[in-house]
Tab-separated table of N, CA and C in Angstrom:
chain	number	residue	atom	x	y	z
A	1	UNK	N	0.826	-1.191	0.000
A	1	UNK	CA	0.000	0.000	0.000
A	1	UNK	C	0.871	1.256	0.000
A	2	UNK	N	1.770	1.288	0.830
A	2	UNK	CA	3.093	2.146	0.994
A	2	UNK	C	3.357	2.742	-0.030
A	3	UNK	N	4.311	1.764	-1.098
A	3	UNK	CA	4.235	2.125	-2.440
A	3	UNK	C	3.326	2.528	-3.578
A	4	UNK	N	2.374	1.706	-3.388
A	4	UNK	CA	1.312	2.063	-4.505
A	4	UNK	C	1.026	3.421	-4.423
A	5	UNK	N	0.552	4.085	-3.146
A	5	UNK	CA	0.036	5.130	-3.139
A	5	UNK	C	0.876	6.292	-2.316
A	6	UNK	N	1.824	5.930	-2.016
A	6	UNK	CA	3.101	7.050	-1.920
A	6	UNK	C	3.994	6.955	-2.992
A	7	UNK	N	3.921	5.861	-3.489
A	7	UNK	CA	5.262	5.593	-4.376
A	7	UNK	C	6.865	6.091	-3.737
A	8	UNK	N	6.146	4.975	-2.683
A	8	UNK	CA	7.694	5.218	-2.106
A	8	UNK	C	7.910	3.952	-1.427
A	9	UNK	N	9.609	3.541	-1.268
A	9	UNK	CA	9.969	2.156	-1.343
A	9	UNK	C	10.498	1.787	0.170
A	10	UNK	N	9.360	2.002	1.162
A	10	UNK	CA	9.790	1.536	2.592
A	10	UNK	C	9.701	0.759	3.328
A	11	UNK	N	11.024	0.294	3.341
A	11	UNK	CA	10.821	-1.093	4.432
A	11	UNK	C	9.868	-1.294	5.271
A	12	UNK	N	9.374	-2.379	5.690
A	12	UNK	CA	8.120	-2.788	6.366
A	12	UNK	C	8.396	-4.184	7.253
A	13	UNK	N	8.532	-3.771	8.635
A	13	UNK	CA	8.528	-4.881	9.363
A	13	UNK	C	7.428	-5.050	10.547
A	14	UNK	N	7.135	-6.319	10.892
A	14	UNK	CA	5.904	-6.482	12.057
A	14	UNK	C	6.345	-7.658	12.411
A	15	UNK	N	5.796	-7.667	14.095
A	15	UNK	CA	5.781	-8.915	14.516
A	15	UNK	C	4.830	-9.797	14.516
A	16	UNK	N	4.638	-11.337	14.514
A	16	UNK	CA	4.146	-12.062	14.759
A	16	UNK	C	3.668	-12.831	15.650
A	17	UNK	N	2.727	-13.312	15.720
A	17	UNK	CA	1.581	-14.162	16.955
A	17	UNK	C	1.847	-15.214	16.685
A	18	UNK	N	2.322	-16.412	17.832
A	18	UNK	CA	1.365	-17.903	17.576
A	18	UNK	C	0.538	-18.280	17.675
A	19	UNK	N	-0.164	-19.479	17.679
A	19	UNK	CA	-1.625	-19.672	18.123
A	19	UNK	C	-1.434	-19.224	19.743
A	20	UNK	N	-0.849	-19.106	20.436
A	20	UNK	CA	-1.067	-19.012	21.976
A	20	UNK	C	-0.505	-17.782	22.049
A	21	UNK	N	-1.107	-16.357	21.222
A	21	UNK	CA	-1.183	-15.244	21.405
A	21	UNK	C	0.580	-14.647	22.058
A	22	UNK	N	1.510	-15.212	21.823
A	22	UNK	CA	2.695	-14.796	22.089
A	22	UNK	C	3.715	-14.247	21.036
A	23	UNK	N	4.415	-13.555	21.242
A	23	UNK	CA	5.332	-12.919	19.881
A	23	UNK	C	6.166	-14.287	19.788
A	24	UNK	N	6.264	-14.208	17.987
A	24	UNK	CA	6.775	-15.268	17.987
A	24	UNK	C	8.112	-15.195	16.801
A	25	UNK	N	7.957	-14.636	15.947
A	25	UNK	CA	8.687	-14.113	14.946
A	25	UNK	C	8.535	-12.280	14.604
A	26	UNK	N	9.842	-12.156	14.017
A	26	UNK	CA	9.605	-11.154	13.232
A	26	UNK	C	9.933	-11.157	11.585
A	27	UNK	N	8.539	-10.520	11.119
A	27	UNK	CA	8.484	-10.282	9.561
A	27	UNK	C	9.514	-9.164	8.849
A	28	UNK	N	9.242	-9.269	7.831
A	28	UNK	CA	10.403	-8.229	6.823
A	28	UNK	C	9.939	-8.239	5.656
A	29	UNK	N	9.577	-6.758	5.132
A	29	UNK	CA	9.576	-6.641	3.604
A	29	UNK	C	8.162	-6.938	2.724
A	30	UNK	N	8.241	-7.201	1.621
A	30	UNK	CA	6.820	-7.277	0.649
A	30	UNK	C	7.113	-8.460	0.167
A	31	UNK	N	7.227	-9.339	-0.670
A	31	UNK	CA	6.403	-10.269	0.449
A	31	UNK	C	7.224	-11.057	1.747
A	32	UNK	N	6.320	-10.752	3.110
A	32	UNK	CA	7.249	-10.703	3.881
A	32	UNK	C	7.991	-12.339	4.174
A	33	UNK	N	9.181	-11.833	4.780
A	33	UNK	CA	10.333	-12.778	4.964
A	33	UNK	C	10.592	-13.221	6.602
A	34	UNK	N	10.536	-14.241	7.216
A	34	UNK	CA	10.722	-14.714	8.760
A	34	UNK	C	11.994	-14.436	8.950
A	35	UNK	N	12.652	-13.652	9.953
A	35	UNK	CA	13.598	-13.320	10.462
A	35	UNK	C	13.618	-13.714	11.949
A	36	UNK	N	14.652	-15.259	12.015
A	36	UNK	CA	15.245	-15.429	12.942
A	36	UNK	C	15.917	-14.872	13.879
A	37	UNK	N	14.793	-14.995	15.303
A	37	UNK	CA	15.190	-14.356	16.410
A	37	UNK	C	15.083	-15.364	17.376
A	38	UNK	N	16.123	-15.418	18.472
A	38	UNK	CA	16.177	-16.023	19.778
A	38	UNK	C	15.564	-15.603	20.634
A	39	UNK	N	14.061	-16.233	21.204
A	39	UNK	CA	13.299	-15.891	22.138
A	39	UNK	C	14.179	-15.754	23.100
A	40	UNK	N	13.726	-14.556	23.954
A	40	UNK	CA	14.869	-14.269	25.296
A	40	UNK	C	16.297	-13.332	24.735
A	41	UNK	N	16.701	-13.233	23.480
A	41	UNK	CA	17.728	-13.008	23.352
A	41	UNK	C	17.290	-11.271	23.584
A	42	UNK	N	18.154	-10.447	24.050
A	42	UNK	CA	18.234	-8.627	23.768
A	42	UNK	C	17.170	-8.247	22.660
A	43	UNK	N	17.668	-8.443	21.567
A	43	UNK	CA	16.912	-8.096	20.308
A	43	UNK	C	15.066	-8.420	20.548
A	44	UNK	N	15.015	-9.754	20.714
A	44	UNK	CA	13.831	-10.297	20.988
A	44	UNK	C	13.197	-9.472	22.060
A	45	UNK	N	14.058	-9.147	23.414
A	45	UNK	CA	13.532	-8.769	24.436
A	45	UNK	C	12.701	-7.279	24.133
A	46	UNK	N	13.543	-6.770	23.459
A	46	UNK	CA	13.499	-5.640	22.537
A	46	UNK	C	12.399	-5.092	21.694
A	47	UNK	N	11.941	-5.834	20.579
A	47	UNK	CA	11.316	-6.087	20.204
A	47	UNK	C	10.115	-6.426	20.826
A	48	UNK	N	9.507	-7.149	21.272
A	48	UNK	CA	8.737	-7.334	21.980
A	48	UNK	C	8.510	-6.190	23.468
A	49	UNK	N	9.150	-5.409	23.592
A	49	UNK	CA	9.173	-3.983	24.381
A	49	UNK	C	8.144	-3.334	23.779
A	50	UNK	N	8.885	-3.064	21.944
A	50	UNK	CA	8.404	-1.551	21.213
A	50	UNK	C	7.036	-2.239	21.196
A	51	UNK	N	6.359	-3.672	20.704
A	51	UNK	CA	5.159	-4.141	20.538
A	51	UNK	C	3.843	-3.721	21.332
A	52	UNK	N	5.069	-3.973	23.147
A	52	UNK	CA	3.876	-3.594	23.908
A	52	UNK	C	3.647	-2.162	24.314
A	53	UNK	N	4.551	-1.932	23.871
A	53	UNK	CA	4.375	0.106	23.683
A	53	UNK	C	3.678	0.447	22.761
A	54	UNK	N	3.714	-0.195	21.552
A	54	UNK	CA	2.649	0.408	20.646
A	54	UNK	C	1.160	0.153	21.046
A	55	UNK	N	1.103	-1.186	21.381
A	55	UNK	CA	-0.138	-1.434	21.968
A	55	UNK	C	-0.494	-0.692	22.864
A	56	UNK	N	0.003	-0.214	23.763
A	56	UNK	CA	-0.170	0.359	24.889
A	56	UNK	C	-0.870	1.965	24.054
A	57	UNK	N	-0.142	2.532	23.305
A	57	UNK	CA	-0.234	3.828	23.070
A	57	UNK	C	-1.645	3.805	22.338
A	58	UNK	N	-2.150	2.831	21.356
A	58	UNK	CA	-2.892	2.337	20.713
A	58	UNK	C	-4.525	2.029	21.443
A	59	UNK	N	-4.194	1.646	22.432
A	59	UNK	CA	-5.214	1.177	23.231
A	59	UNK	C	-5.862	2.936	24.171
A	60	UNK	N	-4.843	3.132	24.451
A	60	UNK	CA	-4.749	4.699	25.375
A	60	UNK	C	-5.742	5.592	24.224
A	61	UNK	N	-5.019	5.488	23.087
A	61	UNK	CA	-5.424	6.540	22.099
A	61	UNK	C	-7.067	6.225	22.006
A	62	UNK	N	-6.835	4.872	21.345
A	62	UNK	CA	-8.705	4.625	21.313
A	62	UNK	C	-9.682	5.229	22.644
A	63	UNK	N	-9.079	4.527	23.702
A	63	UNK	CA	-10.094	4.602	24.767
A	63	UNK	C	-10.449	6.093	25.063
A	64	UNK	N	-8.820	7.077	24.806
A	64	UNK	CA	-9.528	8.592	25.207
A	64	UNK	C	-10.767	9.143	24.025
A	65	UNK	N	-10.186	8.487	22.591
A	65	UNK	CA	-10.970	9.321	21.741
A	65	UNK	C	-12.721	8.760	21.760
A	66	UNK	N	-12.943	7.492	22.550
A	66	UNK	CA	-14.188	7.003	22.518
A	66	UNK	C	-14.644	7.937	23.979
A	67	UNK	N	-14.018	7.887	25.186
A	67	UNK	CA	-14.501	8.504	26.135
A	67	UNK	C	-14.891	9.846	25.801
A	68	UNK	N	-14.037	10.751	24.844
A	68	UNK	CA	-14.481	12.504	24.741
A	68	UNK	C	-15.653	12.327	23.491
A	69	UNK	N	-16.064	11.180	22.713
A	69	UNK	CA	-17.144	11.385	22.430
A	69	UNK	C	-18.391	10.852	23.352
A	70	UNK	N	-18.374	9.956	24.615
A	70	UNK	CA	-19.212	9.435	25.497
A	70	UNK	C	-19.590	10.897	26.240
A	71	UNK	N	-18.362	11.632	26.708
A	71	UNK	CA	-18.935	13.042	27.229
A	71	UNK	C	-18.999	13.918	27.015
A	72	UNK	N	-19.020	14.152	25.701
A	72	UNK	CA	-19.631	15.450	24.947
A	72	UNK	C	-21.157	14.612	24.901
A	73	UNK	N	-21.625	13.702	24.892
A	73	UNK	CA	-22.813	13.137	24.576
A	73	UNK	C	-23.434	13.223	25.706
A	74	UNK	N	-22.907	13.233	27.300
A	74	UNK	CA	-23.131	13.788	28.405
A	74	UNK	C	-23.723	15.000	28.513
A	75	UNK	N	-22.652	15.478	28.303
A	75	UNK	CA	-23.158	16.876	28.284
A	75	UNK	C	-23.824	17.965	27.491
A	76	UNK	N	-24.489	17.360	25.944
A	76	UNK	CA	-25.521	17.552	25.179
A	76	UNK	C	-26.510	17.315	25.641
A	77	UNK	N	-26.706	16.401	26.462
A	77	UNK	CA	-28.450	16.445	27.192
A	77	UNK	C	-28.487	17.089	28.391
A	78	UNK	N	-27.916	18.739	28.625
A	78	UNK	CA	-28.013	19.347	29.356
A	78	UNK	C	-28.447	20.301	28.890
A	79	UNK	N	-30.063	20.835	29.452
A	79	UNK	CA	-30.498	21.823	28.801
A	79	UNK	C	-29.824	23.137	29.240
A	80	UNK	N	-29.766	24.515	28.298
A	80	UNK	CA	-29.161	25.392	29.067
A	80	UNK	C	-27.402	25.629	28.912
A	81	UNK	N	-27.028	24.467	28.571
A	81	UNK	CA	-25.121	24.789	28.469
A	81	UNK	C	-24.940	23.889	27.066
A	82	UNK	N	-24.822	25.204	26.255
A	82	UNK	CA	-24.332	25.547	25.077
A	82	UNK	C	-23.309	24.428	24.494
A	83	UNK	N	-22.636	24.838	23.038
A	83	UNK	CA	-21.311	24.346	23.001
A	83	UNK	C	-20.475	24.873	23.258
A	84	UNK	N	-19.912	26.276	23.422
A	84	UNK	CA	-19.210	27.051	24.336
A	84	UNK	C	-18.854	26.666	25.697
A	85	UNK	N	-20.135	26.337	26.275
A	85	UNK	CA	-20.006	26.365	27.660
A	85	UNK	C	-19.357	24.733	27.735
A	86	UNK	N	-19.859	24.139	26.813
A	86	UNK	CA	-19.045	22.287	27.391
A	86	UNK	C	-17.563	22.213	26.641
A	87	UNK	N	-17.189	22.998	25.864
A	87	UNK	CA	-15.963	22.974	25.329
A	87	UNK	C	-14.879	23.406	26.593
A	88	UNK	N	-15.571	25.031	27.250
A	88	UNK	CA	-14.600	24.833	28.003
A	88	UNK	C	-14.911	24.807	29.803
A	89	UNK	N	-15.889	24.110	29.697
A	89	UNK	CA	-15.852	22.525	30.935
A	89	UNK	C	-14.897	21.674	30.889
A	90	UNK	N	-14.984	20.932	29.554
A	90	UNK	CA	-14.267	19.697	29.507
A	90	UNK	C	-11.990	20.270	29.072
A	91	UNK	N	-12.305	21.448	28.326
A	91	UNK	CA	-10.820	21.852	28.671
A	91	UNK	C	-10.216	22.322	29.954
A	92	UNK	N	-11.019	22.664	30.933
A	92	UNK	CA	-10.956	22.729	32.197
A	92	UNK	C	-10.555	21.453	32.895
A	93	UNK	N	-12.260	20.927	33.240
A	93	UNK	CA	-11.776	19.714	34.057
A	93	UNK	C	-11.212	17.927	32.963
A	94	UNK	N	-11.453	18.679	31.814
A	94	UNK	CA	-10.697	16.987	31.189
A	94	UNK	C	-11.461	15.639	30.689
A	95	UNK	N	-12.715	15.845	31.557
A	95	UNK	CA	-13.485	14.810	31.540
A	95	UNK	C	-14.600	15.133	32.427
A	96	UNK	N	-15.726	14.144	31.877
A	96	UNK	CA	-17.193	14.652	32.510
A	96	UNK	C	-17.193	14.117	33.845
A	97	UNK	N	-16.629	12.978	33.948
A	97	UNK	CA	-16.161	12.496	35.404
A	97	UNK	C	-15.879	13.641	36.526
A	98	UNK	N	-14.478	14.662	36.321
A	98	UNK	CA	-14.307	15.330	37.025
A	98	UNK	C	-15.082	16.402	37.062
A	99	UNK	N	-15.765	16.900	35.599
A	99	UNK	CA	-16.996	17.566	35.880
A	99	UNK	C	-18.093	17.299	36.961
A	100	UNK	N	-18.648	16.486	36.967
A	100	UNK	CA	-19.087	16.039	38.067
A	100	UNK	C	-18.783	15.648	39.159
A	101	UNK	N	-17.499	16.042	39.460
A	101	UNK	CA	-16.538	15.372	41.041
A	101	UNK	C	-16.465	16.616	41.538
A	102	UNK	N	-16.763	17.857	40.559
A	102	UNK	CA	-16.306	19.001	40.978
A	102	UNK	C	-17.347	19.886	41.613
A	103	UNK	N	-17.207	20.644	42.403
A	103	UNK	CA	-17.886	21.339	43.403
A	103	UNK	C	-18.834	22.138	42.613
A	104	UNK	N	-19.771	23.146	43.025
A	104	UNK	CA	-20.669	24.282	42.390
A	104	UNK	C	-19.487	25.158	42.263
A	105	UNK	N	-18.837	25.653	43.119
A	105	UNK	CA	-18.300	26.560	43.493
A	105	UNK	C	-16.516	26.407	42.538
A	106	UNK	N	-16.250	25.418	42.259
A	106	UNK	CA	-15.322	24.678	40.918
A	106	UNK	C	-15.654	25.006	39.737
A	107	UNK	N	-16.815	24.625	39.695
A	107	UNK	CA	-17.414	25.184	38.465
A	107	UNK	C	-17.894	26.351	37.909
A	108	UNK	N	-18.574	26.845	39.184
A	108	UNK	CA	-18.400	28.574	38.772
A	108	UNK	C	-18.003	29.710	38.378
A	109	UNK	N	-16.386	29.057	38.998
A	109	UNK	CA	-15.423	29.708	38.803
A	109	UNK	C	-15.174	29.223	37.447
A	110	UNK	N	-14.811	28.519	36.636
A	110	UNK	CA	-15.024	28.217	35.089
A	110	UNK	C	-16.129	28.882	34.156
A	111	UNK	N	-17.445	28.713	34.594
A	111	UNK	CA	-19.239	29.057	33.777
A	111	UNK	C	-19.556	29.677	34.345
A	112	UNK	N	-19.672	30.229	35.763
A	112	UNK	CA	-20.567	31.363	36.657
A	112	UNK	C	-21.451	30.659	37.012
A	113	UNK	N	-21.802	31.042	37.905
A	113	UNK	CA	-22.680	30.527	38.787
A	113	UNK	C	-23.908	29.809	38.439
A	114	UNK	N	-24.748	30.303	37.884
A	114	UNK	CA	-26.283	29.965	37.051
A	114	UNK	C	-25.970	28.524	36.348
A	115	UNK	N	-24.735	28.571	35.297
A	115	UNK	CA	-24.250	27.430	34.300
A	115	UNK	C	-24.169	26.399	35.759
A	116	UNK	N	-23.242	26.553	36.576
A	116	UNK	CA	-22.637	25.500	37.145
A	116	UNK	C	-23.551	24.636	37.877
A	117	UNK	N	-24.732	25.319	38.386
A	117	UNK	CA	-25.683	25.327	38.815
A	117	UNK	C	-26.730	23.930	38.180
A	118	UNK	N	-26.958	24.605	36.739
A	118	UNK	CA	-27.591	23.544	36.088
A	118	UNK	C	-26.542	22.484	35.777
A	119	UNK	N	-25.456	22.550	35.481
A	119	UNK	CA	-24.989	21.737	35.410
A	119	UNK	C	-24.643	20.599	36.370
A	120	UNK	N	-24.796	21.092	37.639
A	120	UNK	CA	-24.709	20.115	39.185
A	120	UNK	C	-25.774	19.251	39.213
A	121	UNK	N	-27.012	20.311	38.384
A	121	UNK	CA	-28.478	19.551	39.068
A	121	UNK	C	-28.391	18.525	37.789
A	122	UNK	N	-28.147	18.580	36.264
A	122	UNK	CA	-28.589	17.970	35.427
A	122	UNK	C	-27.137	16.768	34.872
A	123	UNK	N	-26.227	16.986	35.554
A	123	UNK	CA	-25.302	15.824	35.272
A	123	UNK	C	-25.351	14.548	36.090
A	124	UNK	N	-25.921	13.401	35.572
A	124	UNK	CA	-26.221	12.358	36.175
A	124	UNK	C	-25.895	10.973	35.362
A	125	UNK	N	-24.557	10.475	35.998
A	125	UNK	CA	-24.892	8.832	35.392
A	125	UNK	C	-24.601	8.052	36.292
């Protein structure tokens, strides 16, 4: 895909699964090639590091970008606070969670008083 539609000629490596969900090899190239590695060895250890870092970053990434659409969806069924007003709620406190962990008087200081207000009485899950 790389090439076709960059037209450009870049190496491509990934690791591999066995049936019992463990790294097991690493791939190389178009069409790819098994590159002998010593389970346990540095390289391997290695390798199998960057894997679970990507995963890691991968998993992080999804879960925030599904949570800031779960609470913007929160905070659309609040009558009364705008998109203004939930943009910067949630750049404030981060999440609807801490929106709601947070005091009247937390929030006021962000929306003024009246906003924070409805927002205390009408945030509920």
């Amino acid at each position: 895909v790389i090439e076709d539609e960059l037209k450009r000629n870049i190496p491509i490596a990934g690791l591999a699964k066995d049936n019992k969900h463990r790294t097991s090899e690493l791939l190389f190239g178009f069409p790819p090639k098994t590159i002998g590695m010593k389970q346990g060895s540095p390289l391997f250890r290695l390798m199998e590091e960057i894997q679970k870092e990507v995963h890691r970053f991968a998993i992080t990434f999804h879960r925030d970008k599904r949570s800031k659409r779960q609470i913007a969806s929160a905070l659309d069924e609040i009558k009364g606070i705008g998109e203004k007003t939930k943009k910067i709620l949630l750049r404030k406190f981060k999440s609807v969670k801490r929106i709601k962990e947070a005091s009247v008087e937390e929030l006021a200081a962000v929306v003024g008083e009246v906003k924070a207000k409805i927002v205390k009485e009408n945030l509920h899950f």
